Short mmCIF file of C-alpha atoms in Angstrom, two decimals:
data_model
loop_
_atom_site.label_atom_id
_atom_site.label_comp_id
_atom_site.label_asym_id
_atom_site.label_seq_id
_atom_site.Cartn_x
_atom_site.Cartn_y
_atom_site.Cartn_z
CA UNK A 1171 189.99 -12.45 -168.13
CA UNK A 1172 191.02 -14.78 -171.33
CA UNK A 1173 187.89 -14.83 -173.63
CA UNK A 1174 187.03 -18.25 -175.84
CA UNK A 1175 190.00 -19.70 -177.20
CA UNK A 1176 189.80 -21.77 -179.97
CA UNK A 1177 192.72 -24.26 -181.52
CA UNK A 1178 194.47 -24.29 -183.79
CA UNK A 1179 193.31 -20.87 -185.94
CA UNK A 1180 194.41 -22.58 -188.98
CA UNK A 1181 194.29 -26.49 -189.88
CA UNK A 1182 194.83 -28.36 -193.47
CA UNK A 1183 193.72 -31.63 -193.53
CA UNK A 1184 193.20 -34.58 -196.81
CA UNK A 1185 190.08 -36.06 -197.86
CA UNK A 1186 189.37 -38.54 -195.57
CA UNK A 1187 191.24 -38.17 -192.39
CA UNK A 1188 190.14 -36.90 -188.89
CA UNK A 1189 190.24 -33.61 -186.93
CA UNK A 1190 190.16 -32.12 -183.69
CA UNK A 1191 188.90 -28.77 -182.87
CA UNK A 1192 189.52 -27.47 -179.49
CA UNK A 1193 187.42 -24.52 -176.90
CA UNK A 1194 188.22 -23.42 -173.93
CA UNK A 1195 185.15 -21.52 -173.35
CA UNK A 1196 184.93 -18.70 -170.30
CA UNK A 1197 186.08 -18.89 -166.85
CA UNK A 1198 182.62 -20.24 -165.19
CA UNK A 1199 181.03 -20.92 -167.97
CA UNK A 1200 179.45 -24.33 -168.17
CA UNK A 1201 178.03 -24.64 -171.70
CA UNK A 1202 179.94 -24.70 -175.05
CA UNK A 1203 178.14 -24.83 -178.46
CA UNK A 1204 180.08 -25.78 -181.88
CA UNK A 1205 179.02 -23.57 -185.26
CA UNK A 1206 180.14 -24.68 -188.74
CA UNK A 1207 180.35 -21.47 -191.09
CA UNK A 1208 180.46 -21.05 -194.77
CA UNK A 1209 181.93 -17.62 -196.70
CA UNK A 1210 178.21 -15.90 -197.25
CA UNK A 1211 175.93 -17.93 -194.83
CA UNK A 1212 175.66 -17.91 -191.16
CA UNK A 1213 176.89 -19.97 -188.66
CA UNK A 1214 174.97 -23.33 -188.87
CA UNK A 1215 174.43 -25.09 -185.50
CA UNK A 1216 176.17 -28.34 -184.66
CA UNK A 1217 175.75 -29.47 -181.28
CA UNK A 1218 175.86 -28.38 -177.54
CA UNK A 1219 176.99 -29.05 -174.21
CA UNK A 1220 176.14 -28.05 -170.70
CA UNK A 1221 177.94 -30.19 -167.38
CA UNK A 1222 179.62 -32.73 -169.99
CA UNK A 1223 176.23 -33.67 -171.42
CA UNK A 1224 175.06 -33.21 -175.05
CA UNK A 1225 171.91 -30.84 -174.87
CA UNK A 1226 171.19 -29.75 -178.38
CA UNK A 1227 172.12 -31.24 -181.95
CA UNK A 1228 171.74 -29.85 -185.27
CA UNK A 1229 171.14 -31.42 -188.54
CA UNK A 1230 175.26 -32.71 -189.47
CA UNK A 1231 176.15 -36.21 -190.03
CA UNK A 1232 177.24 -38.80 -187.66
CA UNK A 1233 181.02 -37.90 -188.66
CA UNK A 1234 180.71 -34.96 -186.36
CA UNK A 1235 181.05 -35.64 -182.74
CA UNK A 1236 182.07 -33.64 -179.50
CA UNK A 1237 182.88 -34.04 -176.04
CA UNK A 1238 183.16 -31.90 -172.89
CA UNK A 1239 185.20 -32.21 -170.16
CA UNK A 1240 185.19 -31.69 -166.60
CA UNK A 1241 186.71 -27.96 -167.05
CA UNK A 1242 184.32 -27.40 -169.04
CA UNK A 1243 186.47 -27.06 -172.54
CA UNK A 1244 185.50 -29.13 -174.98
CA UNK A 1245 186.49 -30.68 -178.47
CA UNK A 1246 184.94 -31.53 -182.13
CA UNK A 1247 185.44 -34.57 -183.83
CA UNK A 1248 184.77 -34.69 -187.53
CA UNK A 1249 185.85 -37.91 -189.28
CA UNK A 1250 186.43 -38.97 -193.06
CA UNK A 1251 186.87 -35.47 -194.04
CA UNK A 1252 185.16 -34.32 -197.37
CA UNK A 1253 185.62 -31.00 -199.32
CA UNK A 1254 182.73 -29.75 -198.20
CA UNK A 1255 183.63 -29.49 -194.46
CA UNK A 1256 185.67 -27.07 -194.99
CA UNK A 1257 184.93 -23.79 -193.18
CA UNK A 1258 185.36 -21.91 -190.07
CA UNK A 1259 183.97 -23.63 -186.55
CA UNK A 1260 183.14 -21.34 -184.17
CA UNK A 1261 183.03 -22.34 -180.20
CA UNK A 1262 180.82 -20.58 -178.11
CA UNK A 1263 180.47 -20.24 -174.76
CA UNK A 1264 177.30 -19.39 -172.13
CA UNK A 1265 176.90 -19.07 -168.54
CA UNK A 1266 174.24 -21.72 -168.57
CA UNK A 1267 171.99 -24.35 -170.86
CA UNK A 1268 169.14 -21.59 -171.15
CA UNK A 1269 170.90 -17.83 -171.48
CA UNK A 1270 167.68 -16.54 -171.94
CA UNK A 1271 169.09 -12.94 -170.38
CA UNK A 1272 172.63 -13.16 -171.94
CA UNK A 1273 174.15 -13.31 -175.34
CA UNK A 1274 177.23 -16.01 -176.43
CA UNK A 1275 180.61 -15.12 -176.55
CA UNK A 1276 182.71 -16.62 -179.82
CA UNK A 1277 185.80 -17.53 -180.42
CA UNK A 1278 187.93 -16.44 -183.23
CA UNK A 1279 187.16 -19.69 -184.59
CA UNK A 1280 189.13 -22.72 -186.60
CA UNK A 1281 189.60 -22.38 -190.15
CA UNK A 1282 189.79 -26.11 -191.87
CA UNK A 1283 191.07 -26.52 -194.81
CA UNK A 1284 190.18 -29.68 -196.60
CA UNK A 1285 192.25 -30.37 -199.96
CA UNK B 1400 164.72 -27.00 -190.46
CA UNK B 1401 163.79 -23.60 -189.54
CA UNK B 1402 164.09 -20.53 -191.86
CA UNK B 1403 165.34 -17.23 -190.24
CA UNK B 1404 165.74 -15.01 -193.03
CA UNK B 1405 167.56 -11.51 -193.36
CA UNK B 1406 167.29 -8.82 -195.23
CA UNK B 1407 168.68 -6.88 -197.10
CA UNK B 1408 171.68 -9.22 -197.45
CA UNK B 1409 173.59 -5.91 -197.90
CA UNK B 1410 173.39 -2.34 -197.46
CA UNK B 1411 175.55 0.48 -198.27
CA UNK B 1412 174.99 3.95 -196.76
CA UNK B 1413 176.81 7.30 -196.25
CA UNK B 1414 178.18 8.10 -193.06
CA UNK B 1415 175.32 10.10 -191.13
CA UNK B 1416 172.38 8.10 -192.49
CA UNK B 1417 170.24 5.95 -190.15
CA UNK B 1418 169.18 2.81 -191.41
CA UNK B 1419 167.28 -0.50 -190.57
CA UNK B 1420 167.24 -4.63 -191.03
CA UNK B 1421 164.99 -7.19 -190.32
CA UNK B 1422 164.98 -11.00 -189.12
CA UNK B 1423 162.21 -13.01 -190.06
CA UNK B 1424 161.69 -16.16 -187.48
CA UNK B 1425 159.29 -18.69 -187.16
CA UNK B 1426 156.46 -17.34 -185.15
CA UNK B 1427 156.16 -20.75 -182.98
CA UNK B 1428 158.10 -21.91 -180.00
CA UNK B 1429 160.05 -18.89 -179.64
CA UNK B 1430 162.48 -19.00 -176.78
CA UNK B 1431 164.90 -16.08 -177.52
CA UNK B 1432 165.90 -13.94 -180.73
CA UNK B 1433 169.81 -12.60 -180.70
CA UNK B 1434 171.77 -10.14 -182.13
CA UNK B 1435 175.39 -10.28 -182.95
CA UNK B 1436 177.59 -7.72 -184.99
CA UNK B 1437 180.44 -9.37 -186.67
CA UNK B 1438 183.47 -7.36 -188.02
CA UNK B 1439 185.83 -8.21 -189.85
CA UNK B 1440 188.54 -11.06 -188.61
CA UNK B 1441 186.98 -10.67 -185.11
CA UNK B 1442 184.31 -13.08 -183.54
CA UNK B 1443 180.93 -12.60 -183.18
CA UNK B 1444 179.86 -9.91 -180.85
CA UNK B 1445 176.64 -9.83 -178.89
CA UNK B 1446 174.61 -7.00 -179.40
CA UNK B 1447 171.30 -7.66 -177.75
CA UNK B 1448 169.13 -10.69 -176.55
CA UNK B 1449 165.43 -10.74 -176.76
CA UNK B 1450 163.19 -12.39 -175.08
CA UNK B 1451 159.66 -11.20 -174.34
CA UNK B 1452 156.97 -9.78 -177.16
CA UNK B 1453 157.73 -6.49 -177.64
CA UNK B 1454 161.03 -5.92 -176.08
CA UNK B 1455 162.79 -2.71 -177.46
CA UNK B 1456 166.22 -2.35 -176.63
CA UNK B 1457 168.81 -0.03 -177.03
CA UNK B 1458 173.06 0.49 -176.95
CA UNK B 1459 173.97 3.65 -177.97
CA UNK B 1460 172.87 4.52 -181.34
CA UNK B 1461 171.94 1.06 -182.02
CA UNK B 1462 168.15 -0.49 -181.25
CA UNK B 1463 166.33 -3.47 -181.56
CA UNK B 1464 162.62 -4.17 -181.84
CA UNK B 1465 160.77 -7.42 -181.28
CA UNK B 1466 157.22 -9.47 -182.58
CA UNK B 1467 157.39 -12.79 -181.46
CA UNK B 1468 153.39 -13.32 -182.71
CA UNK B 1469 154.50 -12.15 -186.51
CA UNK B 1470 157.74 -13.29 -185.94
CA UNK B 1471 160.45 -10.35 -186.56
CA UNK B 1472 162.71 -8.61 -184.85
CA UNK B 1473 164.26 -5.06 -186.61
CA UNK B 1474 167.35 -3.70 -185.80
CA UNK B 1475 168.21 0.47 -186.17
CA UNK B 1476 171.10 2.54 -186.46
CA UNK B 1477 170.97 5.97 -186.13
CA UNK B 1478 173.43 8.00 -187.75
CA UNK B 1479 175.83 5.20 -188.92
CA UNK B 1480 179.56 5.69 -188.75
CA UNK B 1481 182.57 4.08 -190.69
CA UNK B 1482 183.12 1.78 -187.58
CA UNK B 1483 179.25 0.32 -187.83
CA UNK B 1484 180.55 -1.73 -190.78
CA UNK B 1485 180.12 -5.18 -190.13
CA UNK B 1486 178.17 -7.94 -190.75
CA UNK B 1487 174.67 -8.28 -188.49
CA UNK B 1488 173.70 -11.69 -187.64
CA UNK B 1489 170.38 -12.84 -185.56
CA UNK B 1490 170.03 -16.03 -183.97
CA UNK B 1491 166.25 -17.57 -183.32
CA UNK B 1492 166.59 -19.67 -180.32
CA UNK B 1493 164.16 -22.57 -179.60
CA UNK B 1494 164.56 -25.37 -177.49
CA UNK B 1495 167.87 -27.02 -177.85
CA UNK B 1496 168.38 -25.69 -180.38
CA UNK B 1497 169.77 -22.21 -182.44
CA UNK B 1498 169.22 -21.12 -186.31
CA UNK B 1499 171.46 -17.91 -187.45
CA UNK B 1500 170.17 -15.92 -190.65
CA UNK B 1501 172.91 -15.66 -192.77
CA UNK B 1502 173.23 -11.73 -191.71
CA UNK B 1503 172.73 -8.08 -193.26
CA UNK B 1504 176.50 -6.91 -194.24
CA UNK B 1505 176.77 -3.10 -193.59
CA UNK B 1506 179.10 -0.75 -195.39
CA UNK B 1507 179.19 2.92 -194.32
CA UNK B 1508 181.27 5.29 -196.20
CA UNK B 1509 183.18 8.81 -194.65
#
């Protein structure tokens, strides 16, 4: 069974442009959540969603924006890139909205690289 | 914002010695508390998921305590090995919404 997969691994973007992260999470799973990660500090909540609909947001600006699709993959939008967006995004997928009984599973993440 | 804190932020022990962390979490509207081990250039690997006032669990040598009315959670490893390095994350689960610490980074040394 293929785990999360996350695209691309690697990305280098400018100041000021836009990005798009894509998950594919697990094969029957329905709900995808979006981490941003700095070196030395955990993975910081961005949003997630469960059947296409957004279910959870964290504290991020309105530059960040995602989608889900009918298969259940979904993708991150970040616009007007700024230095400090760069960092690893982690995709993780769940069975349901409420996994009360079961952990995520991660992808190896995207590592953007804003110069 | 919620603060779930860890500590130590690192620990380095000799192969053979057991040892301990703790997440702190806010004691209100507690939905879940996780556990993830995170090596190296892998991803985030679920070690345990709490949910009920004083759940214990237990994988191997590796255990995991929880007091959602003090809000804490410990996690134990008994008789650490080389391959227990990693970094340990916990995740405090409300509704809607998750907060990782920013995780306990174990070294163990032959």
């Amino acid at each position: 069974d293929a785990g999360v997969t996350q695209s691309p691994t690697h990305l280098i973007k400018t100041r000021g442009q836009h990005v798009t992260l894509r998950c594919s999470p697990i094969s029957g799973h329905k709900s995808v959540s979006w981490y941003q990660q700095v070196l030395g500090q955990g993975p910081q909540f961005i949003f997630q969603y469960y059947e296409k609909e957004e279910r959870g947001r964290g504290n991020f600006p309105d530059r960040f924006s995602a989608r889900q699709f009918p298969n259940y993959s979904s993708e991150l939008n970040v616009n007007a890139l700024l230095l400090g967006d760069s960092a690893l995004y982690l995709c993780a997928s769940s069975l349901g909205f409420r996994d009360r009984d079961r952990g995520y599973t991660f992808g190896s993440g995207t590592r953007l690289t804003v110069v | 914002i919620l603060n779930v804190e860890q500590s130590p932020q690192s620990l380095h022990v000799q192969e053979g010695d057991s040892t301990n962390f703790t997440c702190s979490f806010p004691s209100s509207n507690f939905y879940a508390l996780h556990w993830y081990r995170w090596e190296t250039a892998k991803s985030p690997e679920a070690l345990f998921v709490m949910t009920l006032n004083g759940d214990e669990k237990k994988k191997g040598r590796i255990s995991a305590t929880l007091n959602t009315k003090e809000g804490y959670s410990y996690l134990y490893i008994k008789g650490s090995q080389p391959e227990d390095s990693a970094t340990y994350l916990c995740a405090f689960f409300n509704a809607g919404k998750s907060t990782f610490g920013d995780g306990t980074t174990l070294t163990v040394k032959p």
